[in-house]
XYZ file of C-alpha atoms in Angstrom:
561
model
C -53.074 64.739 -32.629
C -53.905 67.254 -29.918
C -56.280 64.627 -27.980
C -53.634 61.878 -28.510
C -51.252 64.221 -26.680
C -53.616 65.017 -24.181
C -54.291 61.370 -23.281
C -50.816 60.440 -23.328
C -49.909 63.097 -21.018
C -52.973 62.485 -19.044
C -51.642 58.462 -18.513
C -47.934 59.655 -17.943
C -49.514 61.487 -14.947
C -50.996 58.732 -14.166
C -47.865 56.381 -14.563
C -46.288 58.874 -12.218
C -48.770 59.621 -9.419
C -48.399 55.888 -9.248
C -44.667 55.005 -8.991
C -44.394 58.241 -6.498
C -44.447 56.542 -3.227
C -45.499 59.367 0.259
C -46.171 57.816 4.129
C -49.701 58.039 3.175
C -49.259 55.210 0.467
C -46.399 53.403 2.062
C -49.150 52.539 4.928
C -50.507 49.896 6.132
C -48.001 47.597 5.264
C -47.736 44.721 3.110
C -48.095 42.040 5.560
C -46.496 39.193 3.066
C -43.470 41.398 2.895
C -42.966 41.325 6.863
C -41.219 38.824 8.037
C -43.306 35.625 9.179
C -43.083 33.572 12.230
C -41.234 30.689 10.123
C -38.519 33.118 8.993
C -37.886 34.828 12.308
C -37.330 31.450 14.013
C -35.248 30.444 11.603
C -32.412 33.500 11.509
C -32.962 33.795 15.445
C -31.446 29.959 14.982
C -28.527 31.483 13.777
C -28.193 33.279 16.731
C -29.136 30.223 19.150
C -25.948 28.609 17.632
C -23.620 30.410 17.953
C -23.751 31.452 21.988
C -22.371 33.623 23.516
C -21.793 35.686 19.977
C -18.601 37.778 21.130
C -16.346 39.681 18.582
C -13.291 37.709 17.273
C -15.021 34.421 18.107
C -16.120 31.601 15.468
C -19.286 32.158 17.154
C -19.658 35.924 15.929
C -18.014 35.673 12.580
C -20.772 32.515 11.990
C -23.574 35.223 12.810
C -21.932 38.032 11.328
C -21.125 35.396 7.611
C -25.145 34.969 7.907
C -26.155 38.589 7.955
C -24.423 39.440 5.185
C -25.325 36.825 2.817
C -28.895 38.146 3.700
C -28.419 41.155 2.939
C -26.845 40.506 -0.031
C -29.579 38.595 -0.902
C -32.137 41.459 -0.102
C -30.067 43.710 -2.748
C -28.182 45.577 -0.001
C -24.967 46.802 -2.126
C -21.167 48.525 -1.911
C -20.358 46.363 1.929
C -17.550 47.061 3.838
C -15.667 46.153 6.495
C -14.356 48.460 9.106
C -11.677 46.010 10.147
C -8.518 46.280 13.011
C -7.598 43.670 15.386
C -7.250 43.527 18.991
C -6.209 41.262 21.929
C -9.162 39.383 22.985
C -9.365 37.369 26.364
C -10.914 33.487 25.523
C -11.045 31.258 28.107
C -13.087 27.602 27.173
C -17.169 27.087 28.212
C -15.862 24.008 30.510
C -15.886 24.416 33.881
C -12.881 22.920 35.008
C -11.145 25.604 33.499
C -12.869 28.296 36.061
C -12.809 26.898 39.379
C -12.958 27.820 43.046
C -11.518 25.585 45.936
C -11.150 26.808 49.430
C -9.835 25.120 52.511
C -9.363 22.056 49.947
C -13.284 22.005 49.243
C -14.288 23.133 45.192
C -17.475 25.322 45.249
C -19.873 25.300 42.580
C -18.985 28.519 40.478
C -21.660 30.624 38.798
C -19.190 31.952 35.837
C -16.002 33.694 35.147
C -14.872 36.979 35.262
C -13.986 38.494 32.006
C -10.784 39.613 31.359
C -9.756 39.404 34.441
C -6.311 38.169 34.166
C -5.163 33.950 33.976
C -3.955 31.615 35.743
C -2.640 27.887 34.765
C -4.703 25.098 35.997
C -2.947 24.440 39.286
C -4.352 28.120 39.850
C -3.255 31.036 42.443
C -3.362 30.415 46.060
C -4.112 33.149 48.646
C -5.821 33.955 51.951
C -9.259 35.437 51.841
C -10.906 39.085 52.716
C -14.340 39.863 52.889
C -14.757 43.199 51.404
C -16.832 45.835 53.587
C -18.164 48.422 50.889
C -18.522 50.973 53.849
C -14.996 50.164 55.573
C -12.734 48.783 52.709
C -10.135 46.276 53.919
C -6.225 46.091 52.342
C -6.994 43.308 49.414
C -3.566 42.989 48.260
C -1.961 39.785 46.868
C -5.211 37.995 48.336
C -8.262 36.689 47.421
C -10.975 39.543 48.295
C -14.533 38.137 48.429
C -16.860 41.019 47.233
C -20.750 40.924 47.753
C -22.631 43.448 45.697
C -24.067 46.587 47.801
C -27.728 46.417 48.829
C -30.514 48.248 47.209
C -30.714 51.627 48.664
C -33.122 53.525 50.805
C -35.543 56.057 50.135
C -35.374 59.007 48.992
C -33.320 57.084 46.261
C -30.639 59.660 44.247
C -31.684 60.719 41.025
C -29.354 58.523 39.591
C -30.924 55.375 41.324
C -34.533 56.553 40.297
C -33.187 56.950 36.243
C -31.395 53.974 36.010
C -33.278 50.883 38.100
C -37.170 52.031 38.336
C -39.609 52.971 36.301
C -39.484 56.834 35.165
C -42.215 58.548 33.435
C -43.478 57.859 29.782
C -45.250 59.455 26.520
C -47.573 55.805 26.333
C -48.282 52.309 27.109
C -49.731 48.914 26.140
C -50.984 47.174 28.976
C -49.512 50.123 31.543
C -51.624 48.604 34.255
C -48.950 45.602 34.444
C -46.083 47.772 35.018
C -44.890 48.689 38.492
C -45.374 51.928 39.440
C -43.108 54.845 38.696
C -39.741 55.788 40.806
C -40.400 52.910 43.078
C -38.292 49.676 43.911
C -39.575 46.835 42.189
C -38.972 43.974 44.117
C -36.998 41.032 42.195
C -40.079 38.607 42.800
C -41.848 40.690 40.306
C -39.858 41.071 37.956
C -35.767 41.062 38.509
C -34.508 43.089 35.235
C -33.521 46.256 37.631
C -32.200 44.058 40.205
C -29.924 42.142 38.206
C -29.217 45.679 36.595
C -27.999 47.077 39.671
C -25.848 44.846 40.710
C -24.171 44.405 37.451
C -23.664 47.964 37.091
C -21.647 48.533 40.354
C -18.533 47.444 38.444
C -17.116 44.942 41.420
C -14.161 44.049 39.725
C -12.562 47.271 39.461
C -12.325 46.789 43.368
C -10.074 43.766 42.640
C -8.303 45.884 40.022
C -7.430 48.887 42.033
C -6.277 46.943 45.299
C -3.556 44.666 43.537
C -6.150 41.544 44.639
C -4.754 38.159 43.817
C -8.064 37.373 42.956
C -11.708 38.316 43.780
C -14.750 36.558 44.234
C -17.761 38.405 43.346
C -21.193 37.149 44.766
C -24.320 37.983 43.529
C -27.146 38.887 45.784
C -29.161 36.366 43.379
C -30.112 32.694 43.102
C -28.122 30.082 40.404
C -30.069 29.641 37.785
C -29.478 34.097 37.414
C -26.276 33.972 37.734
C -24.919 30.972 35.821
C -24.079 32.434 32.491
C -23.838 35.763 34.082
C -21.400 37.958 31.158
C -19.275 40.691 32.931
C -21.163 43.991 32.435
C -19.519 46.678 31.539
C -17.079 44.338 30.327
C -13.572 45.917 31.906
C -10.188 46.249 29.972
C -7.974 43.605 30.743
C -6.912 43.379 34.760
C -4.908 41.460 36.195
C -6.956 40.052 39.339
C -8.362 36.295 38.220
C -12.304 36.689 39.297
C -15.321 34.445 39.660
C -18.953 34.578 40.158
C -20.766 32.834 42.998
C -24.862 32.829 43.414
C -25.496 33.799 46.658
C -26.426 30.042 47.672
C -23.197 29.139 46.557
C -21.412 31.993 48.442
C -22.981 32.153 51.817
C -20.038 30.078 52.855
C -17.452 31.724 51.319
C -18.110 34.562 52.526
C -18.063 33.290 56.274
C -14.823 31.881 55.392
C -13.679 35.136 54.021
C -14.611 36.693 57.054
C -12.250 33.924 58.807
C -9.415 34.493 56.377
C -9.214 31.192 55.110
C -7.184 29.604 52.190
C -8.312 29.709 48.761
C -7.727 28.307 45.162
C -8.710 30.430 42.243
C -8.267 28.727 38.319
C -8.932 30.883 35.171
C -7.152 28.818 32.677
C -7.642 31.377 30.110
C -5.392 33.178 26.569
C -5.257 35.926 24.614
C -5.843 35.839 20.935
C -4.869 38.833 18.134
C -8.396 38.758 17.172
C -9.970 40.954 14.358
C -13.507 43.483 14.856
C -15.203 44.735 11.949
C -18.332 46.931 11.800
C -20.256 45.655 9.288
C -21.884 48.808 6.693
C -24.046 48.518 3.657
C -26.958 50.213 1.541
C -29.894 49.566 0.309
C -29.839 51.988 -2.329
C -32.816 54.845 -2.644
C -33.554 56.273 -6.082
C -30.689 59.347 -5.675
C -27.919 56.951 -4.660
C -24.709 57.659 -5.238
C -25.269 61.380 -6.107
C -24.891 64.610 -4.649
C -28.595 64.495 -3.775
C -28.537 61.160 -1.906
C -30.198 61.348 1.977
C -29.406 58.389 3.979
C -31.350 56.913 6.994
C -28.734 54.851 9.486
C -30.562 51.569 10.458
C -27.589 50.495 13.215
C -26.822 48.447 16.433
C -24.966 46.104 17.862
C -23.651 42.428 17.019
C -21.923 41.089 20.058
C -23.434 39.592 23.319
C -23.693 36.462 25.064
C -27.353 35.756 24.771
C -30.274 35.071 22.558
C -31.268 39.080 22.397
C -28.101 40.035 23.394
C -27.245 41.264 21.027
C -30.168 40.328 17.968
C -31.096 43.803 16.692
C -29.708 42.970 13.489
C -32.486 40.662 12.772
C -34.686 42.982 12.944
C -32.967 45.288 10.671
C -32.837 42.835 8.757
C -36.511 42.504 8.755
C -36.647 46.100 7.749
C -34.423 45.531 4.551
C -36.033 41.989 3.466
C -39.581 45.007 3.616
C -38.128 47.609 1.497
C -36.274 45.266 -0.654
C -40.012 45.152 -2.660
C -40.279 48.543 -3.005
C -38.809 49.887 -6.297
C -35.709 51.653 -5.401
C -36.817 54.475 -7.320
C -39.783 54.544 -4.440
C -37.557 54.636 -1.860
C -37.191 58.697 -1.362
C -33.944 57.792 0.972
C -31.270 55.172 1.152
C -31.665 52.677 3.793
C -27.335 53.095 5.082
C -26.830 49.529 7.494
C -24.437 50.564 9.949
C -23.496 47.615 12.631
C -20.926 48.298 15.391
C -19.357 45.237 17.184
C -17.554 46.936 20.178
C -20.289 45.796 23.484
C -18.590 43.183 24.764
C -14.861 43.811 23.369
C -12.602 44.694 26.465
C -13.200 48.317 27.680
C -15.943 48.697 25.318
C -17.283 51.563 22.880
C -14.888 54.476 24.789
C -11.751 52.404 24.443
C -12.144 51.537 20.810
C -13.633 55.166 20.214
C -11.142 56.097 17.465
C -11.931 53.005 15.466
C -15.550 54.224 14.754
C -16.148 53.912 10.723
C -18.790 57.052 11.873
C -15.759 59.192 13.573
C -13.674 58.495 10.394
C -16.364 59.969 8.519
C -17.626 62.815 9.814
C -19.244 64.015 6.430
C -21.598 61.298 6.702
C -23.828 64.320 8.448
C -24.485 65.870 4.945
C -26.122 62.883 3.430
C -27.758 61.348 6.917
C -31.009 62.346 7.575
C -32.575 59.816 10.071
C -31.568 56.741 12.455
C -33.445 53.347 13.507
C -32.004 51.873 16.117
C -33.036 47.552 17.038
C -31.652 45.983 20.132
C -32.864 43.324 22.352
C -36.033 42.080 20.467
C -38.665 39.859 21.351
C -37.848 39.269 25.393
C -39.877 38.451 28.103
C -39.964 39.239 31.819
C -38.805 37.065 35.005
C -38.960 37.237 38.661
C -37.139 35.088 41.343
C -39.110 33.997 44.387
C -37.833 31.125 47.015
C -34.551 30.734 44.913
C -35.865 29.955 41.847
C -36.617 31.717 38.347
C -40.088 31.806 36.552
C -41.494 33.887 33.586
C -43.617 36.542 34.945
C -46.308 35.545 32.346
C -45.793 39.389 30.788
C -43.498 40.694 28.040
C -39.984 42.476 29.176
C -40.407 46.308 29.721
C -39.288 47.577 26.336
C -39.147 51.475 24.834
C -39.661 52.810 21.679
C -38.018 55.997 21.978
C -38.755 59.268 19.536
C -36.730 62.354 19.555
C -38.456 65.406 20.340
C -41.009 65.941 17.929
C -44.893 66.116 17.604
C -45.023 64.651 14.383
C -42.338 61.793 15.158
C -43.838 60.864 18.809
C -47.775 60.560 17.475
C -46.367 58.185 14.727
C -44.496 56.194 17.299
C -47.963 56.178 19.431
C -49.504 55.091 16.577
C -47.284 52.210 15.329
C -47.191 50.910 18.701
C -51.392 50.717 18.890
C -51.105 49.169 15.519
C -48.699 46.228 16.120
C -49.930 44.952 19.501
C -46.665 45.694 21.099
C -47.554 45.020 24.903
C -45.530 46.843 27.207
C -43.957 48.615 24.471
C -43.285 52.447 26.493
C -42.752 55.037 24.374
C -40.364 57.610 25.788
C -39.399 60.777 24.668
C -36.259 61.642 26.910
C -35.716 65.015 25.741
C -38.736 66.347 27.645
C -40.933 65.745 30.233
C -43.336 62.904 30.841
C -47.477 63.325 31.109
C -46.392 64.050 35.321
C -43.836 66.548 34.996
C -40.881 64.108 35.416
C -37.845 62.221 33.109
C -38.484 59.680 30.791
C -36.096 56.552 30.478
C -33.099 57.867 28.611
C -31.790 56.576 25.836
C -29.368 53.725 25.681
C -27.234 51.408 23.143
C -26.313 52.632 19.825
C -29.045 55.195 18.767
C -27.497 57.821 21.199
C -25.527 58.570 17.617
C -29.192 60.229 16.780
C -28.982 62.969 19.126
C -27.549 66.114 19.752
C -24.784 66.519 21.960
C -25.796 66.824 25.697
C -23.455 69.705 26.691
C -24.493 72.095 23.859
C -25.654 75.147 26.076
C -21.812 75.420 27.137
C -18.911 77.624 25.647
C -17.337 76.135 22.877
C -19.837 73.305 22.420
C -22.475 73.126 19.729
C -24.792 70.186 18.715
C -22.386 68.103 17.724
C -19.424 68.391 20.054
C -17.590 70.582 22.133
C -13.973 71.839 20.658
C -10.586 73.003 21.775
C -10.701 75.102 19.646
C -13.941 76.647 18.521
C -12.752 78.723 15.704
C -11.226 75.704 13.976
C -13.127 72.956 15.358
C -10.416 71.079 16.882
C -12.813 68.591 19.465
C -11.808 68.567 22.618
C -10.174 64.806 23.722
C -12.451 64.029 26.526
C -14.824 66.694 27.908
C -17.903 64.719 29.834
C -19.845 64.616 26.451
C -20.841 61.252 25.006
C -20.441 62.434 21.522
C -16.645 62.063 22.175
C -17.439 58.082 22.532
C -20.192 57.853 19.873
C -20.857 60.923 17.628
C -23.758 63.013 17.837
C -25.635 63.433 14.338
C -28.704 65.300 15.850
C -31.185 63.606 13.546
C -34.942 62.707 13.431
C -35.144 58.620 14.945
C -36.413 55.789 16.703
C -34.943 53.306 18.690
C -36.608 50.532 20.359
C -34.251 48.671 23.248
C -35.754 45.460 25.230
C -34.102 46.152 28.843
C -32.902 42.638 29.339
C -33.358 40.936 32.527
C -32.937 37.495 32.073
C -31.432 37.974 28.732
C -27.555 38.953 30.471
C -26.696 35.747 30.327
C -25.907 32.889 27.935
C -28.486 30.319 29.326
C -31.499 32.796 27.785
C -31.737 30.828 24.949
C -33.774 30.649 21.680
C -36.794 28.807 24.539
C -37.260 31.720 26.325
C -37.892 34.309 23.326
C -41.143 35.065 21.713
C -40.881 35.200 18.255
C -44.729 36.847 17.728
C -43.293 40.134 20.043
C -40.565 40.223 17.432
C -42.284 40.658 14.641
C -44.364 42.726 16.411
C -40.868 45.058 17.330
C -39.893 44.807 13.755
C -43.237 45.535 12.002
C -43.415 48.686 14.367
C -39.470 49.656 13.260
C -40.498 49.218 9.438
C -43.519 51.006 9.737
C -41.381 53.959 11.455
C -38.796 53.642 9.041
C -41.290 54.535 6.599
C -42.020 57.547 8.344
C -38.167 58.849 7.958
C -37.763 57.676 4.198
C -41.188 59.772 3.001
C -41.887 62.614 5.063
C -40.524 65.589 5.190
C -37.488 66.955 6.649
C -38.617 70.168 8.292
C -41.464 68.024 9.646
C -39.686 65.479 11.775
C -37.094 68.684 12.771
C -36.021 67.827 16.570
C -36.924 70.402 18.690
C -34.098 70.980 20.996
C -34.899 71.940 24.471
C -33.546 72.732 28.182
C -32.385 69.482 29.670
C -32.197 70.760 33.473
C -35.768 69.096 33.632
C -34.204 65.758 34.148
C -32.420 67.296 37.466
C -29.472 65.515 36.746
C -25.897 65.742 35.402
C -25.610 65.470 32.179
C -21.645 65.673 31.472
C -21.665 61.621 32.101
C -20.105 59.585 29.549
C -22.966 58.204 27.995
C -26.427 56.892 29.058
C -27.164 54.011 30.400
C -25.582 51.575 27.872
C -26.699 48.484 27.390
């Protein structure tokens, strides 16, 4: 009876050294539970179909109906929907409602202008400015033609050198390809800063805050750029009807701006009561639904115009469809699916701040424990030379970025080596580079991961900064983007494909490589791993002086893409 014990104890040990799942076993991964080339195309066709895929639209509720029968189907449990409605701006794909006539002649237009205002299809009439950036004309009640600034010259600002070259990084595939750091890469080597740039000087709040009847905004790029071309940041409603021009396409308009000619402007557009929802599930881990539960955020964003813009959500969905196999009571931490849908609504994350399913639940910090963040998988990189756009032949510059850990970073290193992600850069932001200098901050939605920016000052801690301390009452708006997103301050990754081509609605399903997305995803499950099994005081942040970077840090948020 005593050896019969013995044994049977012997083979429960056995029976649980088994089931117990640690990173060590969890790795390498199962490669028939990763998602296949077949299966990637296939979802990503979802996506194809449904462009541009903006909140409120059939479009987006077609991708969003698709992602959560998935999930479903890949045992993610207890949905909801964080749901309110606002007014969204439509206006139709055909031209003919977006059109640009002047002195009687129509010009070819590139796009329109979101939420820029309407007009009916006879249109507003109005003489034309040219806009001088450097000596600003009076652009009331008429049509101001706006070019986009030039690139500056050296020494560039620190804010030109963190947000359109290269910076610093922790590690590289293929680094030889890529530019060299802080300089101006020229668009006929690759044009994902360039078109970055220009986007990001916001030309239609010039139309805005002059009372313009209407604004033309020309892009410093060729046609087959601009066509498609999705205002970013997309503005709160204005009332200044605004089109795009390629700068083919405006070289004459702007010469008749400069002679104050006549012109037509049409943006036959509506407004619909439209309804958001963030979309949040859970793929439960073996202490779900008790007090002991730990929860790892897998999150991004569902709205955009193009192909990768947004598709993150496939690749989360990647990540469930892997640890869907696993027994839940091997999965040490509950896999929480949290994705926003406020990109491309009007005025973006800050306007719609107080709608956040994450503000309205600020206890969600006891339970979460780690963040993956997926946006813009599987892109490739482009250049423009004599007018005209070609693939570069080399994979988008994408990061993987790590908060500031040992542990966390050579794991990242690692994952990237082992899934043949070229170009992949691994950046750490909060700390130096290898050469002393900043690292490409971190954008999109898996700034919720870290701690708040302005901790080091009076009343602020990791988290936020407060009215009133003593009762933390937050402060409404203080410089700190916790007060758009919140700040968790939590071990993650986040990869983030910086676009390029991919602004606009013609980068379709034909110019995305599904073998770099599996790639991104297999790297994200792998690292997922690495937040559901290891230990907490292990993959503890460390949180350091951020003067390094040389920069201000009170800005709204970083670079958001």
């Amino acid at each position: 009876m005593h050896t019969l014990t013995i044994k049977l104890s012997f083979l429960l040990l056995i029976l649980i050294s088994c089931s117990k799942q640690d990173v060590d076993s969890f790795l390498p991964l199962n490669e028939s539970w990763i998602v296949d080339k077949e299966e990637a195309i296939s979802w990503s066709m979802v996506k194809n179909n449904n462009l541009p895929t903006l909140t409120g639209t059939q479009e987006w509720f077609n991708y969003m109906n698709f992602l959560e029968k998935e999930f479903i189907e890949y045992g993610v449990v207890d949905l909801y929907k964080n749901t309110w409605e606002f007014d969204r701006w439509s206006i139709s794909e055909d031209p003919k409602n977006w059109m640009l006539t002047v002195e009687g002649k129509e010009v070819r237009v590139a796009y329109y202008g979101a939420y820029s205002g309407k007009t009916t299809l006879k249109g507003v009439s109005a003489e034309m400015v040219l806009y001088d950036h450097k000596n600003p004309p009076d652009i009331k009640d008429k049509i101001v033609v706006i070019p986009t600034k030039e690139h500056p010259d050296k020494p560039y600002s620190n804010n030109y050198l963190a947000n359109y070259t290269y910076n610093d990084y922790e590690y590289a595939i293929d680094g030889d390809t890529l530019p060299k750091p802080f300089e101006f890469v020229d668009p006929e080597v690759s044009f994902t800063f360039d078109i970055w740039y220009q986007l990001a000087q916001r030309l239609d709040q010039i139309a805005e805050d002059g009372e313009a009847a209407g604004a033309v905004i020309v892009y410093d790029m060729a046609f087959d750029r601009t066509k498609g071309l999705y205002t970013f940041p997309v503005p709160d409603y204005y009332e200044s009807p605004t089109l795009i021009l390629s700068r083919e396409d405006g070289k004459d308009v702007i010469e008749a701006a400069r002679n104050k000619k006549n012109a037509n402007i049409v943006l036959n557009s509506e407004i619909i009561k439209s309804e958001a929802y963030q979309l949040i599930g859970y793929l439960p881990g073996k202490n779900y639904g008790t007090d002991l539960d730990e929860q790892i955020i897998l999150t991004n964003h569902t709205d955009g115009p193009s192909i990768t813009q947004d598709n993150g959500a496939l690749g989360i969905l990647g990540i469930v469809k892997y640890f869907s196999n696993i027994p839940q009571e091997q999965r040490d931490r509950t896999l929480l699916i949290y994705l926003d849908c406020r990109h491309y609504m009007p005025g973006m994350e800050r306007t719609h701040k107080d709608k956040s399913w994450l503000k309205k639940n600020p206890e969600l910090r006891n339970k979460v424990v780690g963040l993956i963040q997926a946006e813009h998988l599987g892109e490739m990189d482009y250049k423009e030379v004599n007018g005209e756009v070609f693939s570069t032949g080399y994979t988008e510059q994408s990061y993987l970025w790590s908060r500031n850990n040992d542990y966390l970073i050579e794991s990242a290193k690692q994952a990237i080596d082992k899934y043949g992600w070229s170009r992949g850069l691994l950046s750490v932001p909060e700390r130096p580079g290898p050469s002393g200098d900043f690292q490409q901050v971190w954008w999109g939605v898996g700034v919720i991961a870290l701690a708040n920016e302005l901790r080091d000052k009076q009343n602020c801690d990791e988290y936020e900064c407060y009215e009133d301390a003593l009762n933390k009452i937050p402060i409404e708006w203080d410089g700190s983007s916790c007060e758009v997103w919140t700040c968790l301050n939590v071990p993650a990754f986040g990869q983030g494909g910086f676009l390029g081509y991919y602004w606009n609605k013609y980068a379709d399903i034909d110019k995305w490589n599904p073998d770099l997305f599996i790639s991104q995803t297999s790297t994200l499950i792998d690292l997922t791993g690495i937040l559901m099994y290891s230990d907490l005081e292990k993959m503890e942040p460390t949180l350091s002086d951020q003067s390094f970077r040389n920069a201000d840090m009170s800005t709204e948020s970083p670079i958001d893409m």
